[in-house]
Structures are given as C-alpha cells and as structure tokens.
Tab-separated table of C-alpha atoms in Angstrom:
chain	number	residue	atom	x	y	z
B	20	MET	CA	-0.012	0.300	0.027
B	21	LYS	CA	1.261	3.696	-0.738
B	22	LEU	CA	0.299	6.729	-0.369
B	23	TYR	CA	-0.506	9.481	-3.101
B	24	GLY	CA	1.687	12.185	-4.100
B	25	TRP	CA	-0.119	14.851	-2.571
B	26	LEU	CA	0.714	14.227	0.467
B	27	HIS	CA	3.689	14.269	2.615
B	28	PRO	CA	3.266	13.139	5.657
B	29	SER	CA	7.139	14.127	7.485
B	30	LYS	CA	5.797	17.620	6.926
B	31	ALA	CA	2.509	18.024	7.250
B	32	PHE	CA	0.534	18.861	10.963
B	33	GLU	CA	4.208	19.732	12.713
B	34	SER	CA	1.920	21.085	14.909
B	35	ILE	CA	-1.269	20.517	15.748
B	36	GLN	CA	-3.261	19.781	19.456
B	37	VAL	CA	-7.039	18.688	19.004
B	38	GLN	CA	-9.711	19.946	21.640
B	39	SER	CA	-12.525	18.016	23.205
B	40	MET	CA	-14.984	19.272	24.987
B	41	GLU	CA	-18.686	17.632	26.576
B	42	ASP	CA	-21.578	17.890	23.852
B	43	LEU	CA	-23.348	20.768	25.419
B	44	ILE	CA	-26.990	20.458	24.565
B	45	THR	CA	-29.484	23.086	25.414
B	46	GLY	CA	-33.198	23.576	25.102
B	47	ILE	CA	-34.500	27.237	22.952
B	48	ASP	CA	-37.073	28.299	21.997
B	49	ASN	CA	-35.885	29.475	18.062
B	50	PHE	CA	-38.618	32.345	18.149
B	51	SER	CA	-36.252	34.106	21.161
B	52	GLN	CA	-33.557	36.457	19.844
B	53	HIS	CA	-32.447	36.103	23.731
B	54	ASP	CA	-32.284	32.506	24.187
B	55	ILE	CA	-30.130	32.743	20.997
B	56	VAL	CA	-27.793	35.141	22.236
B	57	LEU	CA	-27.909	33.619	25.451
B	58	VAL	CA	-26.687	29.999	24.231
B	59	LYS	CA	-24.131	31.862	22.051
B	60	LYS	CA	-22.066	33.908	24.952
B	61	LYS	CA	-22.759	30.279	26.883
B	62	ILE	CA	-21.022	28.391	23.916
B	63	GLU	CA	-18.109	30.985	23.608
B	64	GLU	CA	-17.292	30.268	27.285
B	65	LEU	CA	-16.806	26.533	27.206
B	66	ILE	CA	-14.365	27.349	24.692
B	67	LEU	CA	-12.919	29.253	26.385
B	68	GLN	CA	-12.672	26.983	29.821
B	69	ILE	CA	-11.008	23.882	27.628
B	70	GLU	CA	-8.037	22.507	27.904
B	71	SER	CA	-6.100	20.706	25.198
B	72	GLN	CA	-5.732	18.244	23.992
B	73	ASP	CA	-2.355	16.742	22.103
B	74	VAL	CA	-2.280	14.124	19.458
B	75	PRO	CA	-0.040	12.638	17.520
B	76	ALA	CA	0.664	14.629	14.548
B	77	PRO	CA	0.978	10.851	12.297
B	78	TRP	CA	-2.813	9.503	14.273
B	79	LEU	CA	-3.801	13.184	11.827
B	80	VAL	CA	-2.956	12.527	9.013
B	81	PHE	CA	-3.791	8.157	9.197
B	82	ASP	CA	-7.007	10.074	9.878
B	83	PHE	CA	-7.252	12.413	7.554
B	84	VAL	CA	-6.032	9.577	4.592
B	85	LEU	CA	-7.840	6.929	5.598
B	86	HIS	CA	-11.417	9.188	4.795
B	87	LYS	CA	-9.051	10.315	1.586
B	88	LEU	CA	-8.688	7.234	0.216
B	89	ALA	CA	-11.841	5.740	0.978
B	90	GLU	CA	-13.349	8.775	-0.720
B	91	MET	CA	-11.063	8.134	-3.908
B	92	LYS	CA	-11.658	4.322	-4.129
B	93	LYS	CA	-15.702	5.542	-2.877
B	94	LEU	CA	-15.793	2.905	-0.224
B	95	CYS	CA	-17.670	3.212	3.352
B	96	LYS	CA	-14.747	0.506	5.188
B	97	LEU	CA	-10.806	-0.176	4.876
B	98	GLY	CA	-10.271	-3.603	5.680
B	99	LYS	CA	-7.970	-3.654	9.032
B	100	SER	CA	-5.471	-5.411	7.309
B	101	ASP	CA	-4.940	-2.225	4.737
B	102	CYS	CA	-5.403	0.371	7.357
B	103	LYS	CA	-2.508	-1.235	8.996
B	104	ASP	CA	0.001	-1.258	6.693
B	105	ILE	CA	-1.951	2.614	5.785
B	106	ALA	CA	-0.557	3.708	9.459
B	107	HIS	CA	2.942	2.348	8.846
B	108	VAL	CA	3.355	4.568	6.423
B	109	CYS	CA	2.079	7.399	8.475
B	110	GLY	CA	4.552	7.533	11.000
B	111	ILE	CA	2.746	5.778	13.722
B	112	THR	CA	4.567	2.612	16.112
B	113	GLU	CA	2.033	2.466	18.658
B	114	ASP	CA	-1.068	-0.569	18.210
B	115	ILE	CA	-3.050	-0.370	16.213
B	116	ASN	CA	-6.352	-0.989	17.331
B	117	GLY	CA	-5.463	2.363	20.092
B	118	VAL	CA	-5.191	4.876	17.158
B	119	LEU	CA	-8.217	3.446	16.436
B	120	HIS	CA	-10.224	3.145	19.375
B	121	TYR	CA	-9.362	6.645	19.973
B	122	LEU	CA	-10.190	8.134	16.892
B	123	HIS	CA	-13.595	5.909	16.993
B	124	TYR	CA	-14.574	7.353	20.771
B	125	GLU	CA	-12.595	9.736	21.326
B	126	ALA	CA	-12.727	12.581	18.005
B	127	GLY	CA	-15.792	10.373	16.550
B	128	THR	CA	-14.296	10.626	12.814
B	129	LEU	CA	-14.444	6.612	12.077
B	130	LEU	CA	-15.581	3.796	13.154
B	131	TYR	CA	-14.137	0.306	14.750
B	132	TYR	CA	-15.847	-1.990	16.721
B	133	SER	CA	-12.846	-4.402	17.898
B	134	ASP	CA	-15.375	-6.610	19.677
B	135	ILE	CA	-17.787	-6.891	17.032
B	136	PRO	CA	-17.732	-10.637	15.421
B	137	GLY	CA	-17.955	-9.585	12.101
B	138	LEU	CA	-17.501	-5.905	11.844
B	139	ASN	CA	-13.744	-6.221	13.994
B	140	GLU	CA	-11.768	-7.006	10.785
B	141	TYR	CA	-12.988	-3.708	8.925
B	142	VAL	CA	-12.557	0.330	9.983
B	143	ILE	CA	-15.845	2.146	9.098
B	144	THR	CA	-15.873	5.633	7.441
B	145	ASP	CA	-18.473	7.233	6.627
B	146	PHE	CA	-21.271	6.730	9.308
B	147	GLN	CA	-23.908	7.778	6.713
B	148	LEU	CA	-23.478	4.271	5.811
B	149	ILE	CA	-25.964	3.297	9.197
B	150	PHE	CA	-28.903	6.064	8.125
B	151	ASP	CA	-28.709	4.581	4.481
B	152	SER	CA	-29.328	0.771	6.076
B	153	ILE	CA	-32.277	2.358	7.960
B	154	SER	CA	-33.961	4.078	5.266
B	155	LYS	CA	-33.607	1.682	3.183
B	156	ILE	CA	-35.295	-0.594	5.687
B	157	ILE	CA	-37.568	1.714	5.624
B	158	ILE	CA	-38.358	2.712	2.215
B	159	GLN	CA	-38.944	-1.327	1.822
B	160	TYR	CA	-41.637	-1.343	3.696
B	161	PHE	CA	-43.228	1.960	2.447
B	162	GLU	CA	-43.019	2.160	-0.959
B	163	ASN	CA	-46.779	2.574	-1.964
B	164	SER	CA	-45.879	-0.049	-4.794
B	165	ILE	CA	-46.662	-3.221	-1.756
B	166	SER	CA	-49.689	-5.468	-2.467
B	167	GLY	CA	-50.533	-8.922	-1.880
B	168	PRO	CA	-48.856	-10.548	0.186
B	169	HIS	CA	-46.555	-8.495	0.792
B	170	LEU	CA	-49.900	-5.966	2.206
B	171	LYS	CA	-49.368	-7.950	5.573
B	172	HIS	CA	-45.630	-7.762	5.597
B	173	LYS	CA	-46.320	-3.650	5.246
B	174	LYS	CA	-48.924	-3.443	7.926
B	175	LEU	CA	-47.371	-5.363	10.860
B	176	PHE	CA	-43.731	-2.364	9.757
B	177	THR	CA	-45.791	0.380	9.850
B	178	GLN	CA	-47.883	-0.618	12.874
B	179	LYS	CA	-45.578	-2.915	14.712
B	180	GLY	CA	-42.555	-2.064	13.603
B	181	GLN	CA	-42.236	-5.027	12.762
B	182	PHE	CA	-40.004	-6.385	10.028
B	183	ASP	CA	-38.960	-9.620	8.002
B	184	ALA	CA	-34.664	-10.614	8.301
B	185	SER	CA	-35.430	-11.202	4.638
B	186	VAL	CA	-35.628	-7.316	3.418
B	187	LEU	CA	-31.809	-6.898	4.830
B	188	ARG	CA	-30.802	-8.715	1.727
B	189	GLY	CA	-32.926	-5.848	-0.906
B	190	VAL	CA	-30.445	-2.911	1.269
B	191	GLU	CA	-26.933	-4.452	2.071
B	192	GLY	CA	-24.271	-2.410	0.046
B	193	CYS	CA	-20.539	-2.738	1.619
B	194	LEU	CA	-21.414	-4.196	4.364
B	195	ASN	CA	-23.674	-8.492	4.052
B	196	VAL	CA	-27.205	-9.725	6.052
B	197	GLN	CA	-24.907	-10.207	8.637
B	198	GLU	CA	-22.874	-7.540	9.535
B	199	LEU	CA	-25.252	-5.041	8.883
B	200	ILE	CA	-26.997	-6.845	11.629
B	201	SER	CA	-24.825	-6.827	14.382
B	202	LEU	CA	-23.969	-3.295	13.892
B	203	LEU	CA	-27.241	-2.658	13.766
B	204	HIS	CA	-28.053	-4.704	16.965
B	205	HIS	CA	-25.136	-2.579	18.684
B	206	ARG	CA	-26.056	0.906	18.331
B	207	HIS	CA	-29.362	-0.179	19.470
B	208	ILE	CA	-31.915	0.228	16.543
B	209	ILE	CA	-32.664	-2.930	16.295
B	210	SER	CA	-33.810	-6.628	18.450
B	211	LYS	CA	-33.967	-9.612	17.192
B	212	MET	CA	-37.422	-11.032	18.057
B	213	GLU	CA	-37.154	-14.238	20.441
B	214	GLY	CA	-38.230	-17.756	18.445
B	215	THR	CA	-38.214	-15.903	14.866
B	216	ASN	CA	-36.845	-14.508	12.352
B	217	MET	CA	-38.361	-11.278	13.120
B	218	TYR	CA	-36.617	-7.118	14.014
B	219	PHE	CA	-37.893	-5.024	16.501
B	220	MET	CA	-37.263	-1.078	15.261
B	221	PRO	CA	-39.434	1.578	17.938
B	222	SER	CA	-38.168	3.667	15.962
B	223	VAL	CA	-40.350	3.658	13.032
B	224	LEU	CA	-43.118	3.248	15.032
B	225	PRO	CA	-46.494	5.617	15.228
B	226	LYS	CA	-46.655	8.234	18.857
B	227	ASP	CA	-49.290	7.772	20.863
B	228	ARG	CA	-50.500	11.993	22.173
B	229	LEU	CA	-49.485	11.383	25.615
B	230	SER	CA	-51.049	12.705	29.318
B	231	CYS	CA	-49.390	11.817	32.878
B	232	ASN	CA	-50.009	9.708	34.990
B	233	LEU	CA	-51.749	12.036	37.692
B	234	SER	CA	-54.304	9.275	38.600
B	235	ASP	CA	-52.293	7.330	41.465
B	236	LYS	CA	-48.053	9.063	41.054
B	237	SER	CA	-47.126	6.326	44.202
B	238	LEU	CA	-46.430	3.162	40.708
B	239	CYS	CA	-44.657	6.230	38.455
B	240	TYR	CA	-41.278	7.394	38.562
B	241	LEU	CA	-39.398	9.999	35.707
B	242	VAL	CA	-36.633	9.846	34.588
B	243	LEU	CA	-35.054	13.796	34.502
B	244	PHE	CA	-31.418	15.300	32.552
B	245	ASP	CA	-30.011	17.937	33.177
B	246	HIS	CA	-30.196	19.996	30.094
B	247	GLY	CA	-33.378	20.002	30.316
B	248	TYR	CA	-34.860	18.119	27.415
B	249	CYS	CA	-34.338	14.343	26.380
B	250	PRO	CA	-31.395	13.831	23.950
B	251	VAL	CA	-32.382	12.221	20.931
B	252	GLY	CA	-32.635	8.801	20.107
B	253	LEU	CA	-32.534	7.720	23.683
B	254	PHE	CA	-35.334	6.378	24.628
B	255	CYS	CA	-34.824	3.771	21.478
B	256	ALA	CA	-31.890	3.283	22.054
B	257	ALA	CA	-33.252	2.064	25.983
B	258	THR	CA	-35.946	0.183	25.256
B	259	ILE	CA	-33.590	-2.108	22.749
B	260	LYS	CA	-31.484	-2.534	25.511
B	261	LEU	CA	-34.500	-3.313	27.600
B	262	ILE	CA	-35.105	-5.926	24.706
B	263	VAL	CA	-31.717	-7.855	24.339
B	264	SER	CA	-30.518	-7.782	27.782
B	265	HIS	CA	-34.255	-9.829	28.905
B	266	LYS	CA	-34.856	-8.292	31.910
B	267	TRP	CA	-38.257	-7.162	30.651
B	268	GLU	CA	-40.396	-8.709	27.527
B	269	LEU	CA	-42.853	-6.791	24.897
B	270	ASN	CA	-46.659	-6.485	25.197
B	271	LYS	CA	-47.389	-8.282	22.087
B	272	GLY	CA	-51.028	-7.867	22.725
B	273	ALA	CA	-50.008	-4.245	23.854
B	274	SER	CA	-50.289	-1.001	20.318
B	275	GLN	CA	-47.057	-0.102	20.960
B	276	PHE	CA	-45.365	3.557	19.554
B	277	ARG	CA	-41.798	5.301	19.387
B	278	ASN	CA	-43.290	7.476	22.967
B	279	LYS	CA	-44.651	4.008	24.691
B	280	ILE	CA	-43.561	1.343	24.737
B	281	ASP	CA	-45.549	-1.530	26.740
B	282	PHE	CA	-43.361	-4.195	28.740
B	283	PHE	CA	-43.878	-6.793	30.457
B	284	CYS	CA	-41.388	-6.956	33.817
B	285	THR	CA	-40.724	-10.800	35.915
B	286	CYS	CA	-40.402	-10.102	39.599
B	287	SER	CA	-40.560	-13.576	41.959
B	288	GLY	CA	-42.285	-15.120	39.284
B	289	LYS	CA	-44.919	-12.796	38.773
B	290	LEU	CA	-45.479	-10.562	35.408
B	291	TYR	CA	-46.070	-6.773	35.702
B	292	ASN	CA	-47.432	-4.565	33.344
B	293	VAL	CA	-44.496	-1.122	32.706
B	294	ILE	CA	-45.637	1.561	30.554
B	295	PHE	CA	-41.917	3.278	29.694
B	296	SER	CA	-43.195	6.528	27.975
B	297	GLU	CA	-40.940	9.348	26.159
B	298	PHE	CA	-42.777	13.589	26.956
B	299	SER	CA	-40.535	16.404	25.387
B	300	ALA	CA	-38.651	17.586	29.294
B	301	HIS	CA	-38.565	13.684	30.669
B	302	TYR	CA	-39.867	9.559	30.766
B	303	GLU	CA	-41.923	7.978	32.452
B	304	VAL	CA	-41.451	4.680	34.185
B	305	CYS	CA	-45.173	3.693	35.455
B	306	LEU	CA	-46.553	0.256	37.287
B	307	THR	CA	-50.162	-0.737	36.743
B	308	GLY	CA	-52.220	-2.135	39.275
B	309	ASP	CA	-50.880	-3.281	42.444
B	310	ALA	CA	-47.038	-3.728	42.831
B	311	LEU	CA	-45.224	-4.776	45.513
B	312	PRO	CA	-42.220	-2.759	47.392
B	313	GLU	CA	-39.915	-4.899	45.481
B	314	VAL	CA	-40.942	-4.874	41.597
B	315	LYS	CA	-40.884	-0.722	42.383
B	316	CYS	CA	-37.411	-1.147	43.093
B	317	LYS	CA	-36.629	-4.464	40.562
B	318	VAL	CA	-38.346	-2.120	37.686
B	319	TYR	CA	-36.221	0.982	38.818
B	320	ARG	CA	-32.909	-1.279	39.595
B	321	ASP	CA	-33.345	-2.717	34.753
B	322	MET	CA	-34.556	1.128	34.738
B	323	ASN	CA	-31.064	2.572	35.844
B	324	ASP	CA	-28.859	-0.750	34.822
B	325	VAL	CA	-29.708	0.404	30.860
B	326	LEU	CA	-30.029	4.292	30.450
B	327	SER	CA	-26.123	4.293	32.919
B	328	THR	CA	-25.252	1.829	29.621
B	329	VAL	CA	-26.933	3.355	26.801
B	330	CYS	CA	-26.155	6.399	27.466
B	331	LYS	CA	-22.883	6.004	28.340
B	332	ASP	CA	-22.589	4.555	24.851
B	333	MET	CA	-24.072	7.199	23.033
B	334	LYS	CA	-21.996	9.443	24.834
B	335	TYR	CA	-24.850	11.146	26.885
B	336	PRO	CA	-24.191	12.291	30.257
B	337	SER	CA	-25.914	10.155	32.989
B	338	PRO	CA	-29.845	10.620	34.291
B	339	THR	CA	-31.590	12.346	37.022
B	340	TYR	CA	-34.519	10.418	38.855
B	341	GLY	CA	-37.720	12.528	40.945
B	342	PHE	CA	-41.557	12.815	41.037
B	343	TYR	CA	-43.594	14.854	39.663
B	344	CYS	CA	-44.008	17.809	42.716
B	345	PRO	CA	-46.178	18.180	44.805
B	346	LYS	CA	-46.073	22.158	44.931
B	347	LYS	CA	-47.848	24.676	43.617
B	348	CYS	CA	-44.168	26.567	41.767
B	349	MET	CA	-43.873	29.887	39.998
B	350	TYR	CA	-41.555	31.681	37.747
B	351	GLU	CA	-38.878	34.482	39.376
B	352	ASN	CA	-41.760	36.633	37.183
B	353	GLY	CA	-44.497	35.362	39.851
B	354	SER	CA	-46.084	33.510	36.895
B	355	TYR	CA	-46.777	29.947	37.783
B	356	VAL	CA	-45.844	26.771	36.266
B	357	GLN	CA	-47.752	24.793	33.774
B	358	ASP	CA	-49.479	21.730	36.435
B	359	PRO	CA	-47.990	18.808	36.538
B	360	HIS	CA	-43.641	19.898	35.660
B	361	PRO	CA	-41.596	17.487	37.504
B	362	ALA	CA	-39.076	17.472	40.344
B	363	THR	CA	-35.403	15.608	40.768
B	364	CYS	CA	-35.415	14.184	44.448
B	365	ALA	CA	-31.717	12.721	46.322
B	366	PHE	CA	-31.580	10.130	47.987
B	367	ASN	CA	-28.787	9.570	49.624
B	368	ASP	CA	-28.525	9.058	54.214
B	369	GLU	CA	-28.232	13.359	54.751
B	370	SER	CA	-30.891	13.621	51.933
B	371	GLN	CA	-33.797	11.718	51.617
B	372	GLU	CA	-35.610	14.421	49.745
B	373	MET	CA	-37.193	16.006	46.244
B	374	LYS	CA	-36.207	19.642	44.536
B	375	CYS	CA	-37.785	20.929	41.804
B	376	TYR	CA	-35.910	23.344	40.234
B	377	TYR	CA	-38.883	26.967	40.292
B	378	SER	CA	-39.337	25.838	44.016
B	379	GLY	CA	-36.330	26.544	46.703
B	380	THR	CA	-37.982	25.257	49.243
B	381	PRO	CA	-37.338	19.864	49.566
B	382	SER	CA	-40.285	18.241	50.824
B	383	ASP	CA	-39.213	14.619	52.216
B	384	LEU	CA	-39.830	12.207	49.668
B	385	SER	CA	-42.434	9.725	50.698
B	386	LYS	CA	-42.211	6.584	52.265
B	387	GLU	CA	-43.679	5.239	48.681
B	388	ASP	CA	-41.437	7.087	46.737
B	389	LYS	CA	-38.511	5.930	48.345
B	390	GLN	CA	-40.176	1.664	47.870
B	391	TRP	CA	-38.180	2.914	43.854
B	392	PHE	CA	-34.686	3.608	45.538
B	393	MET	CA	-34.212	0.561	48.262
B	394	GLN	CA	-31.621	-0.746	46.812
B	395	GLU	CA	-29.687	2.920	46.849
B	396	LEU	CA	-30.872	3.664	49.968
B	397	ILE	CA	-29.569	0.334	51.552
B	398	VAL	CA	-26.388	0.775	49.361
B	399	SER	CA	-25.355	4.208	51.382
B	400	HIS	CA	-27.064	3.111	54.716
B	401	LYS	CA	-23.922	0.488	54.371
B	402	ARG	CA	-21.380	2.989	53.216
B	403	LYS	CA	-21.940	4.707	56.029
B	404	GLN	CA	-22.136	2.358	58.393
B	405	GLY	CA	-18.513	0.497	55.919
B	406	CYS	CA	-20.369	-2.573	56.805
B	407	LYS	CA	-18.681	-5.236	54.485
B	408	GLY	CA	-20.190	-8.762	52.460
B	409	VAL	CA	-23.422	-9.587	51.260
B	410	ASN	CA	-23.736	-11.657	54.133
B	411	THR	CA	-24.474	-8.207	56.232
B	412	ILE	CA	-26.868	-6.834	54.557
B	413	PRO	CA	-29.040	-9.266	51.799
B	414	LEU	CA	-30.847	-7.194	48.942
B	415	CYS	CA	-33.088	-7.330	46.738
B	416	ASP	CA	-34.412	-9.939	45.447
B	417	ASP	CA	-30.450	-11.673	44.445
B	418	SER	CA	-30.097	-12.422	47.547
B	419	HIS	CA	-34.255	-14.003	48.025
B	420	THR	CA	-33.486	-16.856	46.702
B	421	GLU	CA	-30.226	-18.147	48.213
B	422	VAL	CA	-32.116	-17.700	50.818
B	423	PHE	CA	-35.453	-18.576	51.159
B	424	LYS	CA	-33.417	-21.584	50.151
B	425	MET	CA	-31.624	-22.112	53.100
B	426	THR	CA	-34.241	-21.555	55.563
B	427	LYS	CA	-37.660	-22.714	53.133
B	428	LYS	CA	-38.007	-24.984	56.681
B	429	ALA	CA	-39.395	-22.251	58.640
B	430	CYS	CA	-41.628	-22.178	56.463
B	431	SER	CA	-45.042	-23.398	58.703
B	432	LYS	CA	-43.084	-20.233	61.453
B	433	TRP	CA	-43.771	-17.104	58.359
B	434	LYS	CA	-45.707	-14.965	60.465
B	435	GLY	CA	-43.531	-15.640	63.946
B	436	ILE	CA	-40.353	-15.078	61.964
B	437	GLY	CA	-42.363	-11.250	60.295
B	438	ARG	CA	-42.787	-10.669	63.466
B	439	GLU	CA	-39.899	-10.350	65.147
B	440	LEU	CA	-38.386	-8.829	61.547
B	441	GLY	CA	-40.520	-5.629	62.275
B	442	PHE	CA	-43.788	-7.273	60.082
B	443	THR	CA	-47.286	-6.283	61.890
B	444	ASP	CA	-49.767	-8.091	61.538
B	445	GLU	CA	-51.892	-6.044	59.682
B	446	GLU	CA	-49.280	-6.379	56.924
B	447	LEU	CA	-48.791	-10.305	57.528
B	448	PHE	CA	-52.610	-10.391	56.492
B	449	ALA	CA	-51.801	-7.840	53.784
B	450	ILE	CA	-49.206	-11.016	52.007
B	451	VAL	CA	-52.128	-13.653	53.056
B	452	ARG	CA	-54.179	-11.389	50.301
B	453	GLU	CA	-52.483	-10.912	47.009
B	454	PRO	CA	-53.473	-12.745	44.487
B	455	GLY	CA	-51.717	-16.218	43.982
B	456	GLN	CA	-50.142	-16.982	47.315
B	457	THR	CA	-50.851	-20.257	48.356
B	458	GLY	CA	-49.551	-21.912	51.368
B	459	GLU	CA	-46.962	-21.397	53.887
B	460	GLU	CA	-44.018	-21.776	51.265
B	461	ASP	CA	-45.603	-18.906	49.030
B	462	TYR	CA	-46.126	-16.593	52.199
B	463	TYR	CA	-42.929	-17.200	53.371
B	464	SER	CA	-41.426	-16.187	50.329
B	465	ALA	CA	-43.168	-13.201	49.650
B	466	MET	CA	-42.040	-10.931	53.498
B	467	LEU	CA	-39.081	-12.461	53.040
B	468	MET	CA	-38.646	-10.405	49.613
B	469	ARG	CA	-40.260	-7.511	51.255
B	470	TRP	CA	-37.393	-7.689	53.874
B	471	LEU	CA	-34.335	-7.946	52.063
B	472	ASN	CA	-35.956	-5.180	50.494
B	473	TRP	CA	-36.189	-2.984	53.352
B	474	ALA	CA	-40.541	-2.180	53.360
B	475	PRO	CA	-41.389	-2.829	56.535
B	476	PRO	CA	-41.616	0.449	58.612
B	477	ASN	CA	-39.749	2.005	62.029
B	478	HIS	CA	-37.568	-0.877	61.929
B	479	SER	CA	-33.550	-1.478	61.209
B	480	LEU	CA	-31.414	-2.160	58.322
B	481	PRO	CA	-32.352	-6.176	56.809
B	482	SER	CA	-29.351	-8.721	58.175
B	483	VAL	CA	-28.225	-12.428	58.873
B	484	GLN	CA	-28.064	-11.475	61.891
B	485	GLN	CA	-31.738	-10.344	62.573
B	486	LEU	CA	-32.660	-12.974	60.470
B	487	THR	CA	-30.147	-15.428	62.749
B	488	SER	CA	-32.438	-13.883	65.689
B	489	ALA	CA	-34.996	-14.725	64.492
B	490	LEU	CA	-35.338	-18.161	63.565
B	491	ARG	CA	-33.747	-18.509	67.053
B	492	GLU	CA	-37.067	-16.877	69.189
B	493	VAL	CA	-39.791	-18.900	67.001
B	494	GLY	CA	-37.767	-22.578	67.572
B	495	PHE	CA	-35.304	-22.894	64.204
B	496	GLU	CA	-31.529	-22.562	66.859
B	497	ARG	CA	-30.357	-25.318	64.414
B	498	LEU	CA	-30.903	-23.677	61.079
B	499	ALA	CA	-30.133	-20.294	62.922
B	500	PHE	CA	-26.844	-21.801	63.249
B	501	ASP	CA	-26.468	-23.694	59.872
B	502	LEU	CA	-27.340	-20.436	57.993
B	503	ASP	CA	-24.670	-18.438	60.313
B	504	GLU	CA	-22.185	-21.092	60.306
B	505	LYS	CA	-22.784	-19.381	55.764
C-alpha cells in the first residue's frame, strides 16, 4: 500500500492540537433572540475553558488518509490489514487498535468495533452507511407498490415496528446481511424477536398523544436530564436494550408507539405491566395495577442499569430521577409553572428529599417514593456504617432465592418470623390476601422479599444477624446456626 504523491506525512501537521469538550445540549426557544444570544455566549464561555489535548500528528495524518482513500475508491469501509499498512507508512508506531479506538471513541471520525464479530476486521469511514441502511429498510416497507402477500408485512412494520430478516438482503451494500444486523444491533437500533426471523425497530412506530399519569403517582417515577430535554434517540435505544438484555419483554397484545412502549417485567415469577413513555422533557416509568415494594425496586434497578449503559454508549450524560412536583411553583416573574412539572429527588442518607427546579424549598420523599430507590438507600447506609460483605445486608431479590432455600424449613412459622423482623399483623395479613399466594411457602417467600427490600417501616436494615435471631425466637435454633455458619 503506497501513499499518493499529493500527501507528505513527514511535513504535514507539524504542530496540531485537537480540543475536546463535553456535549453542550441546551433547550432554547428558536423564536427568541434572547435565547439564541444566551446560547452563543455560553458556547464562547465553554470554549475558553476547554483544555487542549495533544494528539500525535501521524494519527491525524492517518485519519485523513483513510477518509481520502475511501472517498477516492468510493468505499465506506476499509480492511483492518490495509489500515495497518497505511498506519505504518504514516509513521505510527503505536498499537493500531489503540489508534482506531481513539479515532472512534474520542475523536469520533470513524467507526471501529473490535468486539463485534464480523465487524472487527473493518474500519467504517462513512457514518451515512447506518442512516442509509435504516432508510432503505423503511422505504422497502413504505413503498406504495407493496401489495398482495407483502401487504401483511407492510402493516406489521408500520403498525408494530417489525420486519422480516429477508428484507435486509435488499438493502445490503458494502456490508453483508450479518454485518448490517450486527451494526444495527450494536447501535441499539433493532432487536431480534425470540423464536422468529423478525426484528423490532421502535423508531419507525407512530407517535401517541401522551398525557401524564396523575391517577396514582405512587406507581410512577420520572427520568430527568440536566439539560432540560430528552436526548434524541435515547428512548428507542433504551427500549432495545431492555429487550436484548432480557430484563423486560414487549406486551405483544398492546399497541406500541415510538414514544410509548408497553412492557412486561418479571419479578418473583410473576408478570407486572410497565409503561415506558417519552415526553419532551422527561421519561415516565409507570406500573399498572398494584405493585409491591420489591417490584418497584426491580423496575427502577432494571431501568437504571439500561440507561447507564446506553448513555455511556451514546456519550450522553447520565440521567437523574424524580417525580411530579406536589407543589404549586412559580417563575421568577410571579407566574405559575404549568402543572404537572417534574422535581428531582436525592436519595442518600443526608438528603432523602425531592426538590423542584422552580422551588427553593425541598420536600421529603414519601415512603412510597423511597420504595423505588430502596437499593440505593440500603447501599448508601451500608457504606456509611462501614459494613462489609453481602451477608451483612442482603439486597433485593438477588439475595431472596438463596436465603429462601436455606431457611425454607421454617415457613410454617412465617408469621412469627415476620413479627420478629418488624412486620405488623396488618402487613402480614396483607401478604396472605395477595393474589397467587397458595400456602405457607408462598407467604414466607413474599415476606422475605419485602424484608430484603426494607419494606416494613420503622425498623433497622435487613441483616443475616436479624434473620438468625428471628429463627431462634421461633424455635429453629439449628437452622439459625447453619445460616450463621454460611
């Protein structure tokens, strides 16, 4: 591989500095000259604060040559072996993988996926490839000429966001079908539907006219973003990640929308309905029907895991969480803020409160609000107390299965154990009345799950020591001894 005569890497870019900065994302009124001037001023201030980052000149020459070569040969990807030869000619002595990772994840000038089989032998220089592939899939199904047996597939795509894998054969270009699937899957654009050759693409679904869920606020929490509005593409990416990570599954009997996805979440062997909705300034996560504290804890944990991963992949700042503000808040000019509006919550040991952006006075989180974040409260308390090891504080349903198996023999005395752990008789009878409970093992299992999530009010955090003490009080000395030993 030879460089063309128009480029002399030894003389080019003798002193180059590339500047990097966090993405500036600000919601503005496009018709307000004041807002536009304010944003321009903020950009200027940020640029002055940016610390420059030194980048080896050969790396930039290498990047320039890759794009120029791809342009001249009308390619959207280059083989990694060819890239190694070009890097050598450009004077790069470092590991080629490190250079490609920098140009992908830091500079953002190309795509290189070292961990995706089929794509790890290529460097993609043309981002438009992704958008063209998606456009071709959409056009393939939205063509007016589709009729007969294909009309069924068209309706499935336009109404449910599902398409058959065979359509990809008609849109493949420089990437083959498998490479294209791997790329779209990795970018959280599509997910495969289990047991079929169908794929799901939520971004093509119609939009729904949403209204905030104010009927039962205790079954709903909000995902918020510091810059004041929801990042583009994040909602659909999070939807795909929830599916492919097998955390939740689509409710196949419900209508799905680009801004409202109907899920089922499994907790302790039961299905719970979760509605995930996107508004302009926040996401809404709502459970329908009755929900136990452990279910709310799991829903929050699943969503938090997914959003943390997707935000990192898409280089978005991590979200915060909150609820609809219970107060009537005012702007500085004295006019009232339109309701409902969100308030951010802080759930650490020092500040378990909810604070609205417009209100200077925070309000305490209710018991129902805290149930969503029980894991964070327990972990925060654990760190504050200097506790070590999972045996000190079992967490949520992750510990439930192990603890239940080890102490199942005590289920006949589940009420006595529950009282020792801090449950009132009313709370224990509520467990009996729950649908689907058929006997003492079910009652004991449900009681343990609530205890591990710190559900009973006014008692200390769950620990193995508490459980062994409760077992001894109801006569299971040997079981308590075995639990202490383990």
